[in-house]
C-alpha positions as a printed Julia matrix, in Angstrom:
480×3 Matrix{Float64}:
   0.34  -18.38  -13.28
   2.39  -15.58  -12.49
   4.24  -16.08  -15.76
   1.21  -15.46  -17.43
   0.11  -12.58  -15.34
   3.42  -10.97  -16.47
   2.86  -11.56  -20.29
  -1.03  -10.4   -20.19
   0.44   -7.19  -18.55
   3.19   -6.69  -20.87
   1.1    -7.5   -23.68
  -1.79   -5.24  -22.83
   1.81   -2.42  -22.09
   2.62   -3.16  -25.73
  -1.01   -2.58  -27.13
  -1.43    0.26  -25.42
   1.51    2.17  -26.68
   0.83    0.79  -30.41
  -2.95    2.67  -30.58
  -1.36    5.39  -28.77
  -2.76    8.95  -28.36
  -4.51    9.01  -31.69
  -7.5     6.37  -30.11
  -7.86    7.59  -26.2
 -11.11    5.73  -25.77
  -9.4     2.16  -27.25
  -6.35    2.41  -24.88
  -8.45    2.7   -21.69
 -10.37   -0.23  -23.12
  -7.79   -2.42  -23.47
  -5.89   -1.44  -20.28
  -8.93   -1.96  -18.98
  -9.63   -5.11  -20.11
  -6.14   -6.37  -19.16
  -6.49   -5.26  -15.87
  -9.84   -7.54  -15.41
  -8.03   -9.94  -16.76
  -5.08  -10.0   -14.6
  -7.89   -9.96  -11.79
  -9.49  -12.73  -12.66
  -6.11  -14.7   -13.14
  -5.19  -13.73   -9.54
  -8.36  -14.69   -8.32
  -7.6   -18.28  -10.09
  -4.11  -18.28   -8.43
  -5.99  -17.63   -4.85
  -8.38  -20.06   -4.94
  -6.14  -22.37   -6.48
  -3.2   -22.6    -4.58
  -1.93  -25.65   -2.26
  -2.54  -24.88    1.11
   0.29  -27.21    2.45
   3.28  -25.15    0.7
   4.15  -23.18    3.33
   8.08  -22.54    2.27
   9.66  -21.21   -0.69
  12.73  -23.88   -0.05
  11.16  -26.84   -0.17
   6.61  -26.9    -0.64
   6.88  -23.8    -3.21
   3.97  -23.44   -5.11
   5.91  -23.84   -8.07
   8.81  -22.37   -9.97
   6.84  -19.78  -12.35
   9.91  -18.4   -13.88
  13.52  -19.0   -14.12
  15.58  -16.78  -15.77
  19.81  -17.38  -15.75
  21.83  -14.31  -15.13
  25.4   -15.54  -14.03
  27.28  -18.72  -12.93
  28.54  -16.16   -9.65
  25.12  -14.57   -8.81
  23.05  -17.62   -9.4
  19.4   -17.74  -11.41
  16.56  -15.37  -10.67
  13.5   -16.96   -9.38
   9.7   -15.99   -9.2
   7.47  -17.64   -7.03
   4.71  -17.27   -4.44
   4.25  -18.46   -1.25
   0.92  -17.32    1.47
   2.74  -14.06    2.13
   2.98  -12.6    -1.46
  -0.43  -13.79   -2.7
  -2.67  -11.23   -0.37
  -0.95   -8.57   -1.98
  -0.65   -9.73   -5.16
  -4.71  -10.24   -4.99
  -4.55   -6.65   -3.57
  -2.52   -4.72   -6.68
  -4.96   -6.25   -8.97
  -8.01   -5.34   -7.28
  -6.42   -1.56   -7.23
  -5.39   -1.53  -10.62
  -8.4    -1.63  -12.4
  -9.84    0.5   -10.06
  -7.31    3.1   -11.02
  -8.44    3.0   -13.92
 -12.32    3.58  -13.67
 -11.54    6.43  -11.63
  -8.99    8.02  -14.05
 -11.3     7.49  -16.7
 -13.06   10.81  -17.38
 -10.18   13.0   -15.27
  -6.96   12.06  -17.27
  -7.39   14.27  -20.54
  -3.85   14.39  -21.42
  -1.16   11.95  -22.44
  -3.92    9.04  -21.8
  -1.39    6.57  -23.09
   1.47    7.6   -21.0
  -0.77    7.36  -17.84
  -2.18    3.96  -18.71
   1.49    2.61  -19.91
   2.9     4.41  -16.19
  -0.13    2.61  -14.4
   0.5    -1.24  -16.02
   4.32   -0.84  -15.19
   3.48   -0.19  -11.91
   1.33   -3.1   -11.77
   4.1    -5.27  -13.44
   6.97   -4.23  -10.84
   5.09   -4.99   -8.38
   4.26   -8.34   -9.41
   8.28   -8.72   -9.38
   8.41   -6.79   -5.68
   5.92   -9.71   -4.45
   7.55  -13.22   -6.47
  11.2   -12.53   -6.51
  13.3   -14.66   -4.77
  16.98  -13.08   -5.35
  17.33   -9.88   -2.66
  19.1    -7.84   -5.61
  16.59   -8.59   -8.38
  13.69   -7.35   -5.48
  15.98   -4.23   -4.71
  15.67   -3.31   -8.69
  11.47   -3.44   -8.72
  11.47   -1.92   -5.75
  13.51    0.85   -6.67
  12.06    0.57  -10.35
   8.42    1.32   -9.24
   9.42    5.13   -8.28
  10.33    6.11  -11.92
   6.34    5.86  -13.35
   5.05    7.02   -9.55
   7.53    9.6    -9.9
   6.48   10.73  -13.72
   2.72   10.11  -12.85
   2.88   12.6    -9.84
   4.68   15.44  -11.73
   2.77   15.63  -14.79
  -0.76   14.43  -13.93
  -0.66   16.27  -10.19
  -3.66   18.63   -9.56
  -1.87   21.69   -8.51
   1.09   23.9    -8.94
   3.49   21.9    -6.42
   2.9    18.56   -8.2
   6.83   18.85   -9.36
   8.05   19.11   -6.0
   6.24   16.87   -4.61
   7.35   14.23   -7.13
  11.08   15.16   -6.17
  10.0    14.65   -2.06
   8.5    11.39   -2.91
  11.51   10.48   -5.45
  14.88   11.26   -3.69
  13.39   10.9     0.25
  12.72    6.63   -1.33
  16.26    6.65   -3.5
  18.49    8.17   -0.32
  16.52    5.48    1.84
  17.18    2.66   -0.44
  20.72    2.99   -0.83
  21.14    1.82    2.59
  19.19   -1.34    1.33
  22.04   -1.9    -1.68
  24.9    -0.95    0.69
  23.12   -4.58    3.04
  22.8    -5.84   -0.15
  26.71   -6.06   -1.05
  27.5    -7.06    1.72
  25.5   -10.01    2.31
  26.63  -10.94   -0.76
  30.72  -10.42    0.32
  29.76  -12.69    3.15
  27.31  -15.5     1.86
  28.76  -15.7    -1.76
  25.0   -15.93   -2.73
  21.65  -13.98   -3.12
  19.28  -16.59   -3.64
  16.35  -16.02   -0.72
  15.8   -19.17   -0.39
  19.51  -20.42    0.18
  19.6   -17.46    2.75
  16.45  -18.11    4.52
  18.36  -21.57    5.69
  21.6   -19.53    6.84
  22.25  -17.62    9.97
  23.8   -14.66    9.41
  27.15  -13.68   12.23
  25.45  -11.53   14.81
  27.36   -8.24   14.46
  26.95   -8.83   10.67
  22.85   -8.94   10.79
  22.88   -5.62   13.22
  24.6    -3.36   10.35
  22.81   -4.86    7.6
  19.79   -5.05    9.23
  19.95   -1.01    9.79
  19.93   -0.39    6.47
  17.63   -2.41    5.34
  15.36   -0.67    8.43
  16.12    2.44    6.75
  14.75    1.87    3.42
  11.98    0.33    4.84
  10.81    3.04    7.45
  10.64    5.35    4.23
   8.16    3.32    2.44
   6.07    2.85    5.29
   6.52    5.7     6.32
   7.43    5.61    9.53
   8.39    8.65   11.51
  10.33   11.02   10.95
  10.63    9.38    7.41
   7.57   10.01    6.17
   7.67   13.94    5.03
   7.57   12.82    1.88
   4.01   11.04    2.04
   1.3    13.93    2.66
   2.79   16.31   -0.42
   2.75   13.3    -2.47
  -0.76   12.67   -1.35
  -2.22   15.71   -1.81
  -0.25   16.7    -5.2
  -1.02   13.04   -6.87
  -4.19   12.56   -9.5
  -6.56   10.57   -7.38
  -4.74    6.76   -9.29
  -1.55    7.55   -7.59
  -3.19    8.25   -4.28
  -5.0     5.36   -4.56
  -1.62    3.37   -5.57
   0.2     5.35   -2.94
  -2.1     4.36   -0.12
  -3.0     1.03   -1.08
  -0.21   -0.71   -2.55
   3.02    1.31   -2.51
   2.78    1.77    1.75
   2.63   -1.46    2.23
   6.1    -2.31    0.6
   7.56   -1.11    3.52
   5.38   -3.53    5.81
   5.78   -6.47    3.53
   9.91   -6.15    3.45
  10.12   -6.1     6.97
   7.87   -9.34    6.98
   9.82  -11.01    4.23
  13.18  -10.47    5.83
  13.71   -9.34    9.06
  12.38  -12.27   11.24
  14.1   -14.77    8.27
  17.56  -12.65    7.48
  17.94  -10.62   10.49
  16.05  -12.42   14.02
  18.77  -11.69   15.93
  19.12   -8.07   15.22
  14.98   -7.94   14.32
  15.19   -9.26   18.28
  17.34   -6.63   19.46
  15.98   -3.41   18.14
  12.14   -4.51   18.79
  11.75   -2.58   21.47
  13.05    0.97   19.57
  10.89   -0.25   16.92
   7.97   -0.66   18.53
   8.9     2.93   20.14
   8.78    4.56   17.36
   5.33    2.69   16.34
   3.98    4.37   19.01
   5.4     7.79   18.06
   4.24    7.36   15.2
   0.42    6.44   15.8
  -0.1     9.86   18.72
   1.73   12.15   16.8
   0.22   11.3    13.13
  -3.08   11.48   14.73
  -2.66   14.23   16.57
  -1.36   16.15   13.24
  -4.58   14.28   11.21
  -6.63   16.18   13.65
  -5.59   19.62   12.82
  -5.5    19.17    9.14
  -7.99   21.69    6.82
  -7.15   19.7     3.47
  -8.98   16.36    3.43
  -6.64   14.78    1.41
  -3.44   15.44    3.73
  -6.0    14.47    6.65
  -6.27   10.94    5.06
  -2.99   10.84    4.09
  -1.68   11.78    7.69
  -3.99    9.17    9.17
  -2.13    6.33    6.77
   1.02    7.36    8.8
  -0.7     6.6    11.99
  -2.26    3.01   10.5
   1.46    2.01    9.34
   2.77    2.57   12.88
   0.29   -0.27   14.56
   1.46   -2.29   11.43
   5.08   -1.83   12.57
   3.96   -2.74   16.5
   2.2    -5.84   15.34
   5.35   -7.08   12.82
   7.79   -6.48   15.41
   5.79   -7.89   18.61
   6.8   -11.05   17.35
   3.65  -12.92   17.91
   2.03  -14.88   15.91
  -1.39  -12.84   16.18
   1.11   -9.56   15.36
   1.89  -11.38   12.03
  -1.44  -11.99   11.44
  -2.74   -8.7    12.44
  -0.11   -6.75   10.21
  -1.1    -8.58    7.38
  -5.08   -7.83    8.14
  -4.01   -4.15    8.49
  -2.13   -3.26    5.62
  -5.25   -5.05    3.3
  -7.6    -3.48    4.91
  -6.04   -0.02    5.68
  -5.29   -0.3     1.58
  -9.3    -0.99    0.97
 -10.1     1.51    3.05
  -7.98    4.18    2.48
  -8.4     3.85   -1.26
 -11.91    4.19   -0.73
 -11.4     7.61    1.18
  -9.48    9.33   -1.47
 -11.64    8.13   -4.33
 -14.66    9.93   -2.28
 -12.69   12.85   -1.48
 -11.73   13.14   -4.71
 -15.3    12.99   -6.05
 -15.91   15.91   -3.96
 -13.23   17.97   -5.6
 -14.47   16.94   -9.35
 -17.57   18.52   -8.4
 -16.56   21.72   -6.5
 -12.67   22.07   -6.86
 -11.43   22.64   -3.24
 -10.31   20.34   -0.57
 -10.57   22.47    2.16
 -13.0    20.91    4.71
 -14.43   24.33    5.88
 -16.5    25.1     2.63
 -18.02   21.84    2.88
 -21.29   21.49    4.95
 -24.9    20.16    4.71
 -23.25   17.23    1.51
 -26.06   14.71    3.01
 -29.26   16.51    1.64
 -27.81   16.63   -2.1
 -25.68   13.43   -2.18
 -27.11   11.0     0.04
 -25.86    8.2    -1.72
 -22.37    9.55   -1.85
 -22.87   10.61    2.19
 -23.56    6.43    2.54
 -20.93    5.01    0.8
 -18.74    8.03    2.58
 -19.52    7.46    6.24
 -19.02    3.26    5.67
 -15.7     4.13    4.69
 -15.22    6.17    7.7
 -16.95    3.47   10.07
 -14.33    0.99    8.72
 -11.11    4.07    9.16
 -12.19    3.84   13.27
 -12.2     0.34   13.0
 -15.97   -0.31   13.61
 -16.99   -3.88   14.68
 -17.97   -6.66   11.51
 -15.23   -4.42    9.09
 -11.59   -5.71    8.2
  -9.78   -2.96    9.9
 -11.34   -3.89   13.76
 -10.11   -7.34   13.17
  -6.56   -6.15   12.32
  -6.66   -3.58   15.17
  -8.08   -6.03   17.97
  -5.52   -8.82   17.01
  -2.43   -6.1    17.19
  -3.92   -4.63   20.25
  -3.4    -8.31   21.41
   0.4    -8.72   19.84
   1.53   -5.79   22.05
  -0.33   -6.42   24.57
   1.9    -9.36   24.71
   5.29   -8.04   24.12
   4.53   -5.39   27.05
   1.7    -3.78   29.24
   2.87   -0.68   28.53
   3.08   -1.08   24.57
  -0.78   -0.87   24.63
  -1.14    2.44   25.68
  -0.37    4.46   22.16
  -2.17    2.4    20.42
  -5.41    2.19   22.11
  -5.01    6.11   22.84
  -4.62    6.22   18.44
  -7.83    4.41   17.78
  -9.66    6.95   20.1
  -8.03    9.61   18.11
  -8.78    8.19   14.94
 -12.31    7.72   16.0
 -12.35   11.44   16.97
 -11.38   12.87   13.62
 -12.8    10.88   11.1
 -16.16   11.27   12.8
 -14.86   14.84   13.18
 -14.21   14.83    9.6
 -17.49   13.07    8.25
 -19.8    15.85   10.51
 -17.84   18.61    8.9
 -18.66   17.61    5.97
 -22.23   15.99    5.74
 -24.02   17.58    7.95
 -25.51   20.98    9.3
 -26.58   24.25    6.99
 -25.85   23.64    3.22
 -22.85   25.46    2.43
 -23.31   28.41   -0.02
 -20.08   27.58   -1.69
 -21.4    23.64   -3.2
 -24.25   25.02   -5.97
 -25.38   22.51   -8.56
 -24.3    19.87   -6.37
 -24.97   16.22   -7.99
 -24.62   12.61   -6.3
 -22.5    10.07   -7.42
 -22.99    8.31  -11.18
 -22.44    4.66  -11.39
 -18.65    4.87  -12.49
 -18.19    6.91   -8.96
 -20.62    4.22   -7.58
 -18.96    1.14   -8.11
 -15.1     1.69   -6.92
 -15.87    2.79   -3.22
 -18.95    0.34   -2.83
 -16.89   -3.19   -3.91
 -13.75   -1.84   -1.44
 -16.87   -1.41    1.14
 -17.8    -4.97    0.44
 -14.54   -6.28    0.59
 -13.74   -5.07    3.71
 -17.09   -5.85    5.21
 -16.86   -9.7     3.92
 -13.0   -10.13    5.3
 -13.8    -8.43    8.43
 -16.79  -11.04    9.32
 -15.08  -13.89    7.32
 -10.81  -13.5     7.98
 -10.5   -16.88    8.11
 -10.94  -17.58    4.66
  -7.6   -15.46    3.83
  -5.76  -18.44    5.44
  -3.28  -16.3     7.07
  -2.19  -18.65    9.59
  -0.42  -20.56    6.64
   2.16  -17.78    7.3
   3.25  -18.79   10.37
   5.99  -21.42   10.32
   7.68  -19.53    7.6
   8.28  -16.63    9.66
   8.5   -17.61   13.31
């Protein structure tokens, strides 16, 4: 299945570039299409998978792809296991998304942007099946080349180019760490297959060094603090698809690497540095709330509250419980529902009256109800609000560190106050009081700004009062 998710996106890559600029209408149709397509396919894969294969080594869901690269280095394999398929199921929701939203704003170099957008896609199919450490180092690192491109040239203001370098070389410099761990697994083991690995116990010493840079890279992506500089410029400089791929998918790279290896490569060293870890979590979740609160630009305010999300995802991962695994997972869906949902609304906003800053906004109920609605369900589910996704993830990771320490509960519950304080903060800025003079001819939302924001609603409304159908718990031999 994933084979053929592969070839539908490189086939719709292909047919995109072939009607090129000459036909813009036709190449957001087909990339369109595609991107339903690969949906529905996922959605097949998801509701079709065996819910006894619970390892890649032995119960894999199958071999989709085998490719042979050397007799030294071994084959490259694809496959899925319970871990990969909720984000898998999450890029394709996004992508077509992405598109819907782009679809009247991108005027320019239409096929470029829709080419960029389905090799993102693509990569990250490879991020979430590949089973040799090298071959995931080269999609990870592959992805920032059209994130990089679609930042500098379809960015909304004048410091789109540097925030395309922040977002570039602050991920390279982190990654090399990642290929420097790389090597020298590889000078150790003679092999990196993930699945011959995963059965191996690294030396001690040998899993602290390597374990630190792979840490390194990883805290980047997340971002975790200080490493995450890089993520409100990008934010606020990115057309409203990379946002939305920023936030929802590209984040959570970070989260899902330090699932995927650290408790299977690294447990002794994953052991060890925990408690820094979870530290630095906590850092993470006052002071990026505390800055969210003081922000005047409502797109760094969402981005700066994605930094505080990520650090309870890094307290839950590295709690070592098996309600942290399952919380991290719940998190990073629903923070990538949720906060995708923000920026498309935000962005709406600044379609209509081209500013961000939240101080000429007032009195947005009595001309856009509709677009108030959808706006202050999003922000219900940001604090975590009872029957939504996100106060399932938060209650379980409350419960993960309440484990691993009394103390490691403090930050976190202090966060979700805070977050509670400025998005509501945020939302009664915004919607209610006098109409501002500065929002004339102001018009609700049409159904293409409609539909986007109300299915991630739904979404995160069904998950958060059904989680058990995700099947999470599948996860948990494989990691602990």
């Amino acid at each position: 299945m994933i084979l053929l998710i592969s070839t539908v996106l490189i086939t719709s890559i292909f047919l995109v570039m072939l009607v090129g600029n000459s036909n813009p209408l036709l190449s957001k149709k087909i990339a369109l299409g595609s991107s339903f397509l690969v949906l529905w396919l996922s959605i097949v894969l998801w509701t079709s998978h065996n819910t006894e294969s619970l390892f890649y080594s032995n119960i894999i869901t199958g071999w989709l792809a085998s490719v042979p690269l050397s007799t030294d280095w071994g084959s490259l394999y694809f496959g899925v296991d319970h871990l990969s398929l909720p984000f898998i199921l999450l890029t394709a929701i996004l992508t077509p998304i992405c598109i819907i939203i782009s679809w009247n704003s991108i005027t320019y170099l239409v096929k470029e942007f829709l080419v960029f957008l389905l090799a993102i896609h693509l990569l990250l199919i490879g991020v979430f099946t590949s089973l040799n450490i090298l071959l995931f180092y080269i999609m990870f690192e592959g992805i920032l080349i059209p994130m990089f491109l679609m930042i500098g040239i379809w960015g909304s203001r004048k410091e789109k180019e540097r925030a395309a370098f922040y977002f570039f070389f602050f991920t390279l410099a982190g990654s090399l760490f990642m290929l420097l761990g790389i090597f020298t697994i590889y000078k150790h083991t003679g092999t990196l297959d993930y699945t011959i690995l995963s059965l191996q116990t690294l030396p001690s010493e040998l899993q602290f060094w390597v374990f630190i840079g792979f840490f390194l890279s990883l805290a980047v992506k997340i971002p975790k603090i200080p490493f995450h500089i890089w993520l409100p410029q990008a934010h606020v400089e990115a057309p409203v698809a990379g946002s939305v791929l920023l936030a929802g998918v590209l984040l959570k790279l970070g989260g899902y690497g330090f699932l995927r290896f650290s408790w299977t490569l690294f447990p002794v060293a994953s052991q060890y540095f925990s408690p820094v870890i979870i530290l630095l979590g906590s850092i993470a979740v006052i002071y990026a709330s505390l800055s969210t609160c003081r922000q005047t630009d409502a797109k760094k305010l969402v981005a700066y509250s994605s930094v505080a999300h990520m650090g309870l995802v890094t307290i839950a991962i590295f709690s070592r419980t098996s309600e942290g695994l399952v919380a991290a997972i719940i998190l990073m869906l629903a923070h990538g529902f949720v906060s995708s949902g923000l920026f498309i609304t935000v962005t709406n906003l600044y379609d209509r009256f081209h500013t961000r800053i939240i101080r000429y906004y007032k009195g947005v109920v009595y001309t856009m109800p509709i677009y108030s609605t959808l706006f202050f369900l999003l922000i219900l589910a940001n604090i975590a609000f009872p029957i939504s996704m996100n106060f399932v993830g938060e209650f379980m990771s409350i419960l993960s560190a309440l484990q691993f320490s009394l103390l490691a509960i403090l930050c976190p519950l202090a966060g979700m106050v805070l977050s509670a304080a400025y998005s509501l903060l945020f939302y009664n800025k915004v919607s209610f009081g006098y109409p501002s003079s500065f929002l004339q001819f102001a018009r609700d939302v049409n159904r293409r700004e409609l539909w986007p924001p109300l299915l991630l609603i739904v979404l995160t409304i069904t998950l958060g009062v059904m989680p058990t159908c995700l099947d999470l718990t599948l996860c948990l031999p494989y990691i602990y």
